[in-house]
Amino acid sequence: RLVDSHVKITHRHLIELATKHQVLHGKWLLYVKNEDIESDWPKIRNAVIEGKLGSTAKISDSPDEHGSHVVCIYCPTFLDKDELLRVR
């Protein structure tokens, strides 16, 4: 096991493992106030459908303890920095 090997796990090591095993998806997390969710979610949903914002998105079914919904926007690969920054 890697953890038991006492190898220092670096950012480069994680990139190599992710690439080797094709675990490349990434996500952005947005926190949208409960009072804004009815107007903001359709914009997010439509942007995903139109190919303007990531490949997939989902939203929490209820607000968190701070009164915000969590919106996850998924990107196919975290290695595509241009796409990640565009979505951001």
Short mmCIF file of C-alpha atoms in Angstrom, two decimals:
data_model
loop_
_atom_site.label_atom_id
_atom_site.label_comp_id
_atom_site.label_asym_id
_atom_site.label_seq_id
_atom_site.Cartn_x
_atom_site.Cartn_y
_atom_site.Cartn_z
CA ARG A 1 0.00 0.00 0.00
CA LEU A 2 1.19 3.46 -0.84
CA VAL A 3 0.35 4.88 2.59
CA ASP A 4 2.34 2.14 4.31
CA SER A 5 5.36 2.64 2.03
CA HIS A 6 6.31 5.97 3.67
CA VAL A 7 6.59 7.56 0.22
CA LYS A 8 5.89 11.28 0.33
CA ILE A 9 2.77 11.79 -1.77
CA THR A 10 3.22 14.86 -3.94
CA HIS A 11 0.97 16.72 -6.34
CA ARG A 12 2.92 15.21 -9.25
CA HIS A 13 2.39 11.71 -7.79
CA LEU A 14 -1.39 12.27 -7.61
CA ILE A 15 -1.46 13.52 -11.21
CA GLU A 16 0.44 10.42 -12.37
CA LEU A 17 -1.90 8.07 -10.46
CA ALA A 18 -5.01 9.83 -11.76
CA THR A 19 -3.74 9.66 -15.32
CA LYS A 20 -2.68 6.02 -15.03
CA HIS A 21 -6.08 4.96 -13.68
CA GLN A 22 -8.14 7.39 -15.82
CA VAL A 23 -9.71 9.12 -12.81
CA LEU A 24 -9.62 12.60 -14.29
CA HIS A 25 -12.99 14.20 -13.63
CA GLY A 26 -13.08 17.35 -11.56
CA LYS A 27 -15.77 19.52 -10.05
CA TRP A 28 -16.51 23.02 -8.97
CA LEU A 29 -18.66 23.59 -5.89
CA LEU A 30 -20.96 26.58 -5.75
CA TYR A 31 -22.94 27.67 -2.71
CA VAL A 32 -26.19 29.34 -3.71
CA LYS A 33 -28.41 31.01 -1.13
CA ASN A 34 -31.79 29.37 -0.72
CA GLU A 35 -33.58 32.56 -1.78
CA ASP A 36 -31.57 32.65 -5.04
CA ILE A 37 -31.82 29.00 -6.02
CA GLU A 38 -35.06 29.30 -8.03
CA SER A 39 -33.50 31.92 -10.31
CA ASP A 40 -29.91 30.60 -10.38
CA TRP A 41 -30.46 26.87 -10.87
CA PRO A 42 -32.27 27.21 -14.25
CA LYS A 43 -29.36 29.35 -15.51
CA ILE A 44 -26.84 26.71 -14.41
CA ARG A 45 -28.94 23.84 -15.80
CA ASN A 46 -29.43 25.57 -19.16
CA ALA A 47 -25.73 26.41 -19.45
CA VAL A 48 -24.86 22.73 -18.93
CA ILE A 49 -27.47 21.61 -21.47
CA GLU A 50 -26.11 24.13 -24.00
CA GLY A 51 -22.54 22.92 -23.46
CA LYS A 52 -21.41 26.21 -21.93
CA LEU A 53 -20.74 24.98 -18.39
CA GLY A 54 -19.12 21.63 -17.67
CA SER A 55 -20.51 18.25 -18.59
CA THR A 56 -22.92 17.66 -15.71
CA ALA A 57 -24.33 19.48 -12.70
CA LYS A 58 -26.35 18.59 -9.65
CA ILE A 59 -27.86 20.43 -6.74
CA SER A 60 -28.54 19.53 -3.12
CA ASP A 61 -32.19 18.85 -2.35
CA SER A 62 -32.20 21.08 0.75
CA PRO A 63 -30.12 23.99 2.02
CA ASP A 64 -27.22 23.40 4.39
CA GLU A 65 -26.89 24.83 7.91
CA HIS A 66 -25.89 28.20 6.40
CA GLY A 67 -29.01 28.40 4.23
CA SER A 68 -27.24 27.58 0.97
CA HIS A 69 -27.65 24.85 -1.60
CA VAL A 70 -24.54 23.08 -2.87
CA VAL A 71 -24.28 22.97 -6.65
CA CYS A 72 -21.68 20.62 -8.17
CA ILE A 73 -20.50 21.32 -11.70
CA TYR A 74 -18.46 18.47 -13.17
CA CYS A 75 -15.71 18.74 -15.76
CA PRO A 76 -14.47 15.75 -17.77
CA THR A 77 -10.80 16.23 -16.85
CA PHE A 78 -9.03 18.34 -14.28
CA LEU A 79 -5.94 18.28 -16.51
CA ASP A 80 -7.58 20.67 -19.01
CA LYS A 81 -6.75 23.91 -17.20
CA ASP A 82 -8.23 26.11 -19.91
CA GLU A 83 -11.60 24.36 -19.64
CA LEU A 84 -11.56 24.48 -15.83
CA LEU A 85 -10.85 28.19 -15.83
CA ARG A 86 -13.48 28.80 -18.51
CA VAL A 87 -16.09 27.03 -16.41
CA ARG A 88 -14.97 28.89 -13.32
#
